[in-house]
Coordinates of C-alpha atoms in Angstrom, one line a residue:
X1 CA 0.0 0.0 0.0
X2 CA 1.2 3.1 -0.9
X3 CA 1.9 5.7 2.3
X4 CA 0.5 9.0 2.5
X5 CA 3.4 12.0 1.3
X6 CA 4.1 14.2 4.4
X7 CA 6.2 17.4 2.9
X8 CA 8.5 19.3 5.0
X9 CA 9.0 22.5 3.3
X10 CA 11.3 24.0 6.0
X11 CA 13.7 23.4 8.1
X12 CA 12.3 21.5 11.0
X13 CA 13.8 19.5 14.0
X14 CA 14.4 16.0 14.3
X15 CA 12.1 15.1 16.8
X16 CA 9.3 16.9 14.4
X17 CA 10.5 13.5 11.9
X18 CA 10.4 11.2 14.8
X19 CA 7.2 12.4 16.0
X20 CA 5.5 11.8 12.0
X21 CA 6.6 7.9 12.4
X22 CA 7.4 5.4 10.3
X23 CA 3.7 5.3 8.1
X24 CA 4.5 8.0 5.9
X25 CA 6.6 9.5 3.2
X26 CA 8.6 12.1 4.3
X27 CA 9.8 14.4 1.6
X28 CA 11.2 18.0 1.6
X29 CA 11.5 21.1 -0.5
X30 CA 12.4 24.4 -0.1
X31 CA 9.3 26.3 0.2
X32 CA 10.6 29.7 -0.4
X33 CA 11.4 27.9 -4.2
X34 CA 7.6 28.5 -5.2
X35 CA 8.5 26.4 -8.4
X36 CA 9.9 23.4 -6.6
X37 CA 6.7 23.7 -4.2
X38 CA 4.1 23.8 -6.4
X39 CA 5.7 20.5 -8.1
X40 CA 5.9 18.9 -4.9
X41 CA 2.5 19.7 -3.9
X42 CA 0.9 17.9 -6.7
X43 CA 1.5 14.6 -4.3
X44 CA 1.2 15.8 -1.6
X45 CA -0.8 14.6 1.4
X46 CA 0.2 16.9 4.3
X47 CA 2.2 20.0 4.1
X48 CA 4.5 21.4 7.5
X49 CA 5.8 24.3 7.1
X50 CA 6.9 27.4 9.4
X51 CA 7.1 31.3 8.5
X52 CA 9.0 31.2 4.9
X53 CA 6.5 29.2 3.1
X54 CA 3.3 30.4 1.9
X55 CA 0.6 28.1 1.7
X56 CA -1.9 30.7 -0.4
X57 CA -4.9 29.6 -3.0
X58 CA -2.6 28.6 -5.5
X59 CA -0.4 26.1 -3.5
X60 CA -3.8 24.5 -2.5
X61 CA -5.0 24.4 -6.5
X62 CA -1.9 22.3 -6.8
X63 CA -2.2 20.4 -4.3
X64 CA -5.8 17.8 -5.1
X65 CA -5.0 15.6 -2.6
X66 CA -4.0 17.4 0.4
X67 CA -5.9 17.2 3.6
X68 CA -3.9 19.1 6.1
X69 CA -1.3 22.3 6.5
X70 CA 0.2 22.6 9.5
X71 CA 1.8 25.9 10.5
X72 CA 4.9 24.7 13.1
X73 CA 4.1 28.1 15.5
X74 CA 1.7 30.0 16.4
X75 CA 1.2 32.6 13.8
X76 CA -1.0 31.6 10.6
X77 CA -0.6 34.8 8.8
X78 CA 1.6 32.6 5.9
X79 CA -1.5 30.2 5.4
X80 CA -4.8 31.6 3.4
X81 CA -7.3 29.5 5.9
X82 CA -10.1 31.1 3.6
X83 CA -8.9 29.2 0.6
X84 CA -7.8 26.1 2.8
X85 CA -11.3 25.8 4.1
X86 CA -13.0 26.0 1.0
X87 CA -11.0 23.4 -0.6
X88 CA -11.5 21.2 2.4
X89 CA -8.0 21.4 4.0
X90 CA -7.2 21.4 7.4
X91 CA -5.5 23.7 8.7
X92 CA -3.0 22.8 12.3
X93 CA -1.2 25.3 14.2
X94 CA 0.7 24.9 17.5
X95 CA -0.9 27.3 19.7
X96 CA 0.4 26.7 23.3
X97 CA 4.1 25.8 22.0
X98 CA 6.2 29.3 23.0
X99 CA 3.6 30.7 25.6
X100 CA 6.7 29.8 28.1
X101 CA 9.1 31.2 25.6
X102 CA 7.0 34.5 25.4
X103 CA 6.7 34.8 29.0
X104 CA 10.1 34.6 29.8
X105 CA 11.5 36.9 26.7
X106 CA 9.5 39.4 28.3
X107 CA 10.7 38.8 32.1
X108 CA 14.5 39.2 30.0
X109 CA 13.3 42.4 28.3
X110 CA 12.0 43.8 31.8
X111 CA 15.4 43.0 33.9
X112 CA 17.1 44.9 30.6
X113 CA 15.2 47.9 30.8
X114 CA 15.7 47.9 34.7
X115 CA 19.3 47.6 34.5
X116 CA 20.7 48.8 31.3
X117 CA 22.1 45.3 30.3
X118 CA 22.2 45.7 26.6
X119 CA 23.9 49.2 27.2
X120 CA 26.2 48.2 30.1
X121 CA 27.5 45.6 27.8
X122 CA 27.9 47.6 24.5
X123 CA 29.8 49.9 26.6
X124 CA 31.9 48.1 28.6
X125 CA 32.5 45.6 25.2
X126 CA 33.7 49.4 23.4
X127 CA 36.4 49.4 26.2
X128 CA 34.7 51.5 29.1
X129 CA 34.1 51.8 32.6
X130 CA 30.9 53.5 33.3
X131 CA 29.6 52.1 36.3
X132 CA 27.8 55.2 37.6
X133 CA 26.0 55.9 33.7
X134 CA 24.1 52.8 34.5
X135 CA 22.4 52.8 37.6
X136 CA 19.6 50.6 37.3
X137 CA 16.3 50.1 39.6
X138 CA 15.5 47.0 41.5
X139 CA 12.2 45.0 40.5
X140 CA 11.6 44.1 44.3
X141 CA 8.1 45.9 45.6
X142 CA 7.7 47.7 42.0
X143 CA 4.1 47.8 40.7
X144 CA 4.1 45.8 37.1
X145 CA 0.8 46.1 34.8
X146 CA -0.4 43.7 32.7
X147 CA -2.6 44.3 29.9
X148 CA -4.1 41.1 28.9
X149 CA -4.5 38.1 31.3
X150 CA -4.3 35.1 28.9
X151 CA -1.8 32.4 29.6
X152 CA 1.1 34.4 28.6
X153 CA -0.1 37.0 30.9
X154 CA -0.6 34.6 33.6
X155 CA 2.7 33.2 33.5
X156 CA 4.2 36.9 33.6
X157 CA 2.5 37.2 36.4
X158 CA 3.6 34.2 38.8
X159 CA 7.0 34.5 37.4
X160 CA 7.1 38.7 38.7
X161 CA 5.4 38.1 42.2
X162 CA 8.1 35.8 42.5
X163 CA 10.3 38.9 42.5
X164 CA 8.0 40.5 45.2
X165 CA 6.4 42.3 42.9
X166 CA 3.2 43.9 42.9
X167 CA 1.0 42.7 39.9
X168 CA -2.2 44.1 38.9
X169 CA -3.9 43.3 35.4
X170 CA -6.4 45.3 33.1
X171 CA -8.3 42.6 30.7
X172 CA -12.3 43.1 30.1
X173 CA -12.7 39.7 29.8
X174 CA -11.4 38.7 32.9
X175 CA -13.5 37.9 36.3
X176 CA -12.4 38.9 39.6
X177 CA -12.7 35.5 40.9
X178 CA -9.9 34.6 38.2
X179 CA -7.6 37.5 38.8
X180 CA -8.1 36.8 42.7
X181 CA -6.8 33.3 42.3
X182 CA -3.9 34.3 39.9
X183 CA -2.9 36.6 42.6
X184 CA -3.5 39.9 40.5
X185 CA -5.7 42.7 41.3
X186 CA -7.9 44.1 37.6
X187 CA -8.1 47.9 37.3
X188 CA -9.3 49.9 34.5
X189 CA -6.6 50.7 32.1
X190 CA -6.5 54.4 33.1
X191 CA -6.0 53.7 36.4
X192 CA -3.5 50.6 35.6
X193 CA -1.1 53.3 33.4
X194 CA -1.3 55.9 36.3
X195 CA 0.4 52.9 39.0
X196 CA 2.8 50.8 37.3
X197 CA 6.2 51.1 37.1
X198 CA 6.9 48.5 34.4
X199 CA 3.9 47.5 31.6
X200 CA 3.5 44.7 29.7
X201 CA 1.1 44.2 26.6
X202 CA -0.2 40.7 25.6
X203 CA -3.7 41.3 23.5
X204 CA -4.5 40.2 20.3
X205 CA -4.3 42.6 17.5
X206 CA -7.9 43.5 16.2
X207 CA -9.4 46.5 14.7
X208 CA -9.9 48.0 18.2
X209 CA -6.5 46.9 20.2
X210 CA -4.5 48.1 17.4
X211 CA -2.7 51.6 18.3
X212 CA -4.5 50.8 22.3
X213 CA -1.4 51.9 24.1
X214 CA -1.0 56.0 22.2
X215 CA 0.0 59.1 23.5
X216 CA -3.1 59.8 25.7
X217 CA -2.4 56.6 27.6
X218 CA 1.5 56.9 27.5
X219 CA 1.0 60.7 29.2
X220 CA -0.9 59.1 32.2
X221 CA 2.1 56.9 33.0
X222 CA 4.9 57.4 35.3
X223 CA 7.7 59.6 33.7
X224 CA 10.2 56.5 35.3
X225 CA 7.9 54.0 34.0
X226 CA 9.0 51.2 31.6
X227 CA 6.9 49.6 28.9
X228 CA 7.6 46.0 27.2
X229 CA 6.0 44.6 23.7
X230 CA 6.2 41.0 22.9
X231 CA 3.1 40.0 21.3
X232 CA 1.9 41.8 18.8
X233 CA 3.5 44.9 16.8
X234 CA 1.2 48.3 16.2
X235 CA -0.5 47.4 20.1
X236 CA 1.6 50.3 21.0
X237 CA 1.5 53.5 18.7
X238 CA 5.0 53.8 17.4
X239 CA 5.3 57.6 16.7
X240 CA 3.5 58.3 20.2
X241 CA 6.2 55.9 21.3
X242 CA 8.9 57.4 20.1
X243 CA 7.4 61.0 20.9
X244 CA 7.3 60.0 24.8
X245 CA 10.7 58.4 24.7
X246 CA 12.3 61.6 23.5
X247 CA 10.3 64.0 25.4
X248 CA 10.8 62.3 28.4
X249 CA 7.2 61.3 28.9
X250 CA 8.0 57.5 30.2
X251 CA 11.5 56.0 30.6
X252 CA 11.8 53.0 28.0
X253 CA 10.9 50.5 25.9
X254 CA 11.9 47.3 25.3
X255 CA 10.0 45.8 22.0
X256 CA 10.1 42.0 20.5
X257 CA 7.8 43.0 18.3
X258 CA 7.2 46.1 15.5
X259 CA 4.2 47.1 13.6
X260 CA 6.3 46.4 9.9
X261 CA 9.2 43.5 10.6
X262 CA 11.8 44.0 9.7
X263 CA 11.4 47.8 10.4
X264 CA 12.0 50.0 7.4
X265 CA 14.1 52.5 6.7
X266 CA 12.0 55.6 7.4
X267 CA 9.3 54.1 9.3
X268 CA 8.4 55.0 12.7
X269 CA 9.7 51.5 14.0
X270 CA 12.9 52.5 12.5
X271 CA 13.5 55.2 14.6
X272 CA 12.9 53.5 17.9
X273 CA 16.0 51.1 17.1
X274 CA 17.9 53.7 17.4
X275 CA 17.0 55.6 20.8
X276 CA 19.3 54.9 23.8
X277 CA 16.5 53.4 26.4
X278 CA 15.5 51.2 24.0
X279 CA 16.2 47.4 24.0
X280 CA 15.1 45.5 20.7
X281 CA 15.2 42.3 20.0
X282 CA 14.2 41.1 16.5
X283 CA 10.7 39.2 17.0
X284 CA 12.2 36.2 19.4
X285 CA 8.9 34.9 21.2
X286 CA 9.0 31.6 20.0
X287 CA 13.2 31.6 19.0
X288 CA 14.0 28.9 21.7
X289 CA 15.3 25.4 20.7
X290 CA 12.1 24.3 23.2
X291 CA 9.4 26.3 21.6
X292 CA 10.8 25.1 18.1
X293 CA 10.8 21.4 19.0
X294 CA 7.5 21.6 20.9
X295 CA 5.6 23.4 17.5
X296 CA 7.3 20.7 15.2
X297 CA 6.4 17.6 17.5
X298 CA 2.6 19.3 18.2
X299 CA 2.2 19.5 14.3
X300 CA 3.8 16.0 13.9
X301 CA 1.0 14.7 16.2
X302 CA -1.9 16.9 14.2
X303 CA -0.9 15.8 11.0
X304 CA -1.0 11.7 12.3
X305 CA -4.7 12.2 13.7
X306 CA -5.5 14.5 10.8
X307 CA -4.6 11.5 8.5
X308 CA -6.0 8.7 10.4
X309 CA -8.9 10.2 10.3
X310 CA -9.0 10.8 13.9
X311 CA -10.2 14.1 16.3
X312 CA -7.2 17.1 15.9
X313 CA -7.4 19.0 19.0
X314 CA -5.6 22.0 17.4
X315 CA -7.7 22.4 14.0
X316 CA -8.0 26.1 13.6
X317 CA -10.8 25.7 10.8
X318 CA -12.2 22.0 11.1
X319 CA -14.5 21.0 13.9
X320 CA -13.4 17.3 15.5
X321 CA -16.1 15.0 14.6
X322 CA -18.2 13.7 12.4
X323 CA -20.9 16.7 11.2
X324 CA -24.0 16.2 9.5
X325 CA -23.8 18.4 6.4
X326 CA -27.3 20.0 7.7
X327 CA -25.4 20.9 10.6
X328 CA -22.7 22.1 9.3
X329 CA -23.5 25.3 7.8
X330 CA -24.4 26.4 11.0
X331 CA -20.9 26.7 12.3
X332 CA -19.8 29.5 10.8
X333 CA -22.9 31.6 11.8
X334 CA -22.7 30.5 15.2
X335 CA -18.7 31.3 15.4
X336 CA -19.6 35.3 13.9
X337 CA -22.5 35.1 16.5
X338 CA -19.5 34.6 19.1
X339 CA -17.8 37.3 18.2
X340 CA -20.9 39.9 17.7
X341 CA -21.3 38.9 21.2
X342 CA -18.2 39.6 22.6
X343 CA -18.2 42.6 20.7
X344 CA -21.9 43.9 22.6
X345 CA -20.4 42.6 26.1
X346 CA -19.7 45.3 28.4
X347 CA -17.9 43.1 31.0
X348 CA -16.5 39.5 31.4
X349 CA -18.3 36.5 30.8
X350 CA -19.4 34.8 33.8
X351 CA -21.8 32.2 32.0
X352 CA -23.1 31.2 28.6
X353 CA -26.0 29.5 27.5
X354 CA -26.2 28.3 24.0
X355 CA -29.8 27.4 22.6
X356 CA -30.6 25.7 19.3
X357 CA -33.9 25.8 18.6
X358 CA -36.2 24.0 15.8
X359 CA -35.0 21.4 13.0
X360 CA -31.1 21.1 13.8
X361 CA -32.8 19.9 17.9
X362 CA -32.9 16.3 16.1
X363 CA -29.2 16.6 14.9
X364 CA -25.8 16.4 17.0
X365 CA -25.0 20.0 17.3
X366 CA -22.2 20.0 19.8
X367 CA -20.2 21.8 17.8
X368 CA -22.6 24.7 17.7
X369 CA -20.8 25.0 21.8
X370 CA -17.4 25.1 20.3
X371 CA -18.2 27.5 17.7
X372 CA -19.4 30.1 20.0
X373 CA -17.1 29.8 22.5
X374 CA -14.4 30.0 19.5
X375 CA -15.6 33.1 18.2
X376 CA -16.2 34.6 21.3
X377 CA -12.2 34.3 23.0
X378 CA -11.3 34.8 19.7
X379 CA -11.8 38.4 19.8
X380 CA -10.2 38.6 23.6
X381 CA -7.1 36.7 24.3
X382 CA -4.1 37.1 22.3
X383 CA -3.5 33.0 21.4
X384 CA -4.8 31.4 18.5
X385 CA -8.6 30.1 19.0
X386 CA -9.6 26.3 17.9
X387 CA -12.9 24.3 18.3
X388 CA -10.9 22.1 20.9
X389 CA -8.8 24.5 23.3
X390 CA -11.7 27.1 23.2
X391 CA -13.6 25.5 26.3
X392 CA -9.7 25.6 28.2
X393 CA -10.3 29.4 27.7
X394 CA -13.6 29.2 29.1
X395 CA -12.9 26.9 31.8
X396 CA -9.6 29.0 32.6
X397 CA -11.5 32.2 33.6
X398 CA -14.5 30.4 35.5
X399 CA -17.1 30.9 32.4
X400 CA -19.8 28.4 32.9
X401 CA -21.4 27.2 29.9
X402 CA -24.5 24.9 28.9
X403 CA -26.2 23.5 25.8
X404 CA -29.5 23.9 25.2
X405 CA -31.4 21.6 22.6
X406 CA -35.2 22.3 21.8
X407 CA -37.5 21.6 19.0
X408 CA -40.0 24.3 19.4
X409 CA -39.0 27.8 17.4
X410 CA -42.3 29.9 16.8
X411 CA -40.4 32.0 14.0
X412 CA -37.1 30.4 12.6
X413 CA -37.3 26.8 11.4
X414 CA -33.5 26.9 13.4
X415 CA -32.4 29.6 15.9
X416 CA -29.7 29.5 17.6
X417 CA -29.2 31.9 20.6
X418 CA -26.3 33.0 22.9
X419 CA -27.2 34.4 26.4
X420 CA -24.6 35.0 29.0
X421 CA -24.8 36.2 31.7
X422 CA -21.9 39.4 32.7
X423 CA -19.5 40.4 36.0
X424 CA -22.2 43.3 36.1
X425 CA -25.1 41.1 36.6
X426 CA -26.5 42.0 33.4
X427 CA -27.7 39.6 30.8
X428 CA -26.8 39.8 26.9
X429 CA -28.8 38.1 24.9
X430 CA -27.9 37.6 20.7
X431 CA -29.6 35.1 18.1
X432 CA -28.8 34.4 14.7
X433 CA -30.2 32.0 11.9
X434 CA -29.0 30.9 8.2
X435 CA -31.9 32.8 5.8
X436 CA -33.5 31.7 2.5
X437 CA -32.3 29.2 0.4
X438 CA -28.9 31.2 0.2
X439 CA -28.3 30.7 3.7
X440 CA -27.5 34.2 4.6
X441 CA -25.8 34.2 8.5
X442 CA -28.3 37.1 10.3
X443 CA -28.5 38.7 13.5
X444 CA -32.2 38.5 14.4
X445 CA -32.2 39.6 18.1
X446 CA -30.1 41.6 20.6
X447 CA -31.7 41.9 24.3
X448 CA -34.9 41.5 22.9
X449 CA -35.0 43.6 20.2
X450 CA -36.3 42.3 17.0
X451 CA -34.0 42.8 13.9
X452 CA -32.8 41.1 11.2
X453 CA -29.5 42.1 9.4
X454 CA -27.2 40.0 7.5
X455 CA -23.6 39.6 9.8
X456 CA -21.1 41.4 7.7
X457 CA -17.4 42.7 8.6
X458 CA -18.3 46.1 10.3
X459 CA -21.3 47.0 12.1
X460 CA -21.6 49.8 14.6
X461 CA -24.6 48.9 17.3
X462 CA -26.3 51.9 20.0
X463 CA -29.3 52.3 21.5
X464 CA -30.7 55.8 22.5
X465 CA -33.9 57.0 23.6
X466 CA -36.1 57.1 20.6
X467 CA -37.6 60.4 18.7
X468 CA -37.2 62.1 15.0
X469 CA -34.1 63.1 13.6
X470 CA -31.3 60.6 14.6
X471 CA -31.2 58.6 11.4
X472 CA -30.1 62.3 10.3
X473 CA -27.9 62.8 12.4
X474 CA -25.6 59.9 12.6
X475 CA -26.1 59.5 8.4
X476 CA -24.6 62.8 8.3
X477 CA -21.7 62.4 10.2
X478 CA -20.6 59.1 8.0
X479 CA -21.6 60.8 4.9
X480 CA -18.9 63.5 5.6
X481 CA -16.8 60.9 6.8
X482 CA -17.3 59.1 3.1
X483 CA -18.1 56.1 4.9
X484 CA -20.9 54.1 2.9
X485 CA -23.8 53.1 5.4
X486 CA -24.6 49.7 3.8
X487 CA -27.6 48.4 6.1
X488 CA -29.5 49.7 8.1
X489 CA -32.3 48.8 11.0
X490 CA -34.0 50.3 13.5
X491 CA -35.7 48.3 16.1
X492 CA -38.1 50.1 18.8
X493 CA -39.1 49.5 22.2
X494 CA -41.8 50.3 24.5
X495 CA -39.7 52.3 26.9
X496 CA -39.6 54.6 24.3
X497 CA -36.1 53.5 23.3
X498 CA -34.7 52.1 20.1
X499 CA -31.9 50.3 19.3
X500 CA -30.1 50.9 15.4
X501 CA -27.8 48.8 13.7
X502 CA -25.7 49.6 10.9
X503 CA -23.6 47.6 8.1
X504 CA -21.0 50.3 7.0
X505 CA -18.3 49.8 4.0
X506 CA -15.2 50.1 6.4
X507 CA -14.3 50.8 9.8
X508 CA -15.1 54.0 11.8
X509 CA -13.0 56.0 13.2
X510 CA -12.7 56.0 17.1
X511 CA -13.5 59.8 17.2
X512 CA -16.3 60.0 14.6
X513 CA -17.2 57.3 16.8
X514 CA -17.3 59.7 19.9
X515 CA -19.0 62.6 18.0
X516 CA -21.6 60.1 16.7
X517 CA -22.4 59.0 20.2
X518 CA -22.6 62.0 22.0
X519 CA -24.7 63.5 19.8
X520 CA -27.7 61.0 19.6
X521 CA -26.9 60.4 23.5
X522 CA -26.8 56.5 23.2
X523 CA -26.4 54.4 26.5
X524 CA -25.2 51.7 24.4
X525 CA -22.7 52.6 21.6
X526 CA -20.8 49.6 19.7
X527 CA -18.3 49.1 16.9
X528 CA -18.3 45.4 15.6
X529 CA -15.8 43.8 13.8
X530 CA -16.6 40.5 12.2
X531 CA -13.4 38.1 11.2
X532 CA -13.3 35.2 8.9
X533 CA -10.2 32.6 9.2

């Protein structure tokens, strides 16, 4: 019998080989050669491959009989799931493989900043003897701030207190109950900047955490104060960066990570490189021999289950399982229902109720729990999200969650519902349904409200006290703004309220944003953005 191709098309470590077994045929290519790729894909079975090679919509056109990619890291931005998807391909990452690696680079970059390794050494390397030039500060009883409280976040956070440290932690998503048992004490990220001594940033990089940390939030901190980027670049605003490291405004930087890599000549990255209290190191989170063998030997695994047909706990874009193909479609609404949800939630998830309603109550939809959840932590913690470690998130923060089957839906022949319940003791309650024979993925209820609008990339959601004239006034503002408004729905109430959602063409901008809020006086005021892997 002829064995299944396995094609390494980087350099990976022995163990990674090891790992695959003897039941396949291992080949390799150079996957920066696209040429030599493409000819190599034509056999091809399974595809491992790290940062170099791009796995993109024509890779997977040569490729008819591959089943999986698998991305030896954490970072998927080389692999076009879109396409991978559609052409039935799995794709594998190794998502928990340099959280360690991560956490300590940044512990390394904080001890730099606090006493002036990297300069120390340059100097003392170029022949000199400048003790008193760098007098550093000691880490012991210093107030460190973390934004983000994911695992990465959590392991900063044992491996500081363990310098006496005070640790305290802004993340929205996080209950006090689990910052209370990590040790860590959650403020708002006003007051977090205005304490710490040293920050730390470990959020993923969306539409809204992109530029978080800018010159408004850099003013508020400590002019001794130290901040540290490992995780994502463009989290921090580089030019405000560089404004406040010149001006005096905070005290140093020390970044992994840059919004363009390498940093170009001319860019704002560029110039940080060159400032005296800053310590850069060229994008190392995952650059240990550990990290490396642990991605390879994770991916191994994946691609043997993946294979054999078996459940692949680390499937960014397949569901473990088998899925009824009425099922199925349901997946992706459910997952941008996830995310429209975290998006509305004004607080961290305590508990979350799933409901399926109608038709689908006589199918397995298990998945449907999975889906939501994935969608949901996929817009809050900075690792990559799957079907399988999506319920670790949940069950890591304290988030309770059920799943609720029931035949009987008055008005959707399938509904499915999320309703969790918030740290602020509120409720939020969103429900979706495929509609037509096109199967169009809809939002047709938020806290009651009765709507039904087709789930796109941006929507902006508020809710105001009803009465004539605000359709005006927010269609004015994006019509100056040359922002297209694409949908539109108003839903009333009988407290005289009314809640509006719009479909625009592209994002808004956070202060257009502002202006629009404040002038229809919404107590509810949302930008959504909808992802696709």
């Amino acid at each position: 019998m002829t064995k299944p191709v396995v094609l390494i098309a980087e350099e990976l470590s022995p163990a990674t080989i090891e790992a695959l077994g003897p039941d396949f045929d291992v080949r390799s290519v150079d996957g920066t050669d696209r040429p030599a790729l493409l000819a190599a894909l034509a056999d091809a079975h399974a595809v491992l491959v790290r940062s170099a090679t791009k796995i993109d919509a024509e890779a997977l056109a040569a490729a008819p009989s591959l089943k999986v990619v698998a991305r030896a890291g954490v970072g998927l931005d080389n692999v076009d799931i879109k396409a991978a998807t559609a052409a039935g391909v799995m794709v594998v990452n190794a998502p928990t493989s340099n959280i360690v690696s991560a956490a300590e680079l940044t512990i390394g970059h904080i001890l730099s900043l606090a006493r002036h390794i990297p300069a120390a050494h340059a100097s003392l390397a170029a022949g000199q003897w400048k003790r008193s030039a760098f007098t550093g500060t000691e880490l012991f009883e210093k107030t460190v701030g973390i934004v983000g409280l994911g695992r990465i976040g959590a392991l900063i956070a044992a491996r500081l207190q363990a310098f006496d440290m005070r640790v305290v932690a802004y993340d929205p998503y996080v209950t006090a109950t689990r910052a209370q048992q990590l040790g860590v004490t959650l403020l708002s990220l006003d007051d977090l900047l205005a304490q710490v001594d040293f920050l730390t940033i470990h959020m993923p990089k969306t539409p809204e955490t992109t530029g978080m940390i800018g010159i408004d939030q850099l003013r508020r901190m400590k002019r001794t104060a130290f901040v540290v980027n490992v995780a994502r670049g463009g989290l921090i605003d580089e030019d405000a960066l560089y404004k406040a490291l010149t001006t005096g405004e905070i005290a140093g930087a020390g970044l992994d990570v840059f919004s363009t890599e390498p940093p170009a000549e001319g860019g704002p990255a560029r110039r940080l490189l060159d400032l005296p209290n800053v310590v850069v190191t060229p994008h190392l989170g995952a650059s240990t021999e550990e990290a490396q063998e642990k991605a390879g030997v994770s991916v191994a695994r994946s691609v043997k289950l993946a294979l054999e047909g078996d459940l692949v706990p680390d499937a960014v874009n397949v569901a473990g399982g088998v899925i009824d193909p009425f099922v199925r479609p349901g997946i992706g609404l459910v997952e941008k229902l996830g995310q429209f949800f975290s998006g509305l939630a004004p607080s961290a998830l305590t508990s979350l109720d799933i409901e399926v309603r109608g038709e689908l109550a006589a199918y397995d939809v298990s998945v449907y729990k999975l889906a939501a959840l994935k969608g949901i932590f996929s817009r809050i913690v900075s690792e990559t999200v799957s079907y399988v470690n999506a319920p670790l998130f949940a069950e890591q923060r304290g988030v309770e969650t059920r799943l609720i089957v029931e035949a009987e839906s008055p008005l959707y022949r399938n509904i499915t519902i999320l309703r969790g319940t918030l740290a602020d003791g509120s409720v939020l309650t969103v429900a979706g349904t495929l509609a037509g024979t096109r199967m169009v993925p809809k939002v047709v209820e938020i806290d009651g409200y009765d709507i039904e609008v087709p789930l796109e990339q941006h929507h902006v959601v508020m809710r105001y006290a009803d009465r004539p004239g605000i359709v005006a006034i927010y269609g004015q503002k994006l019509g100056d703004a040359d922002i297209n408004i694409a949908g539109l729905q108003v839903a009333p109430d009988d407290a005289g309220r009314a809640l509006s959602v719009l479909t625009v063409d592209s994002r808004v901008p956070d202060a257009l944003l502002a202006e629009m809020r404040d002038a229809v006086g919404a107590d509810l005021f949302r930008q959504i953005e909808i992802t696709e892997d």
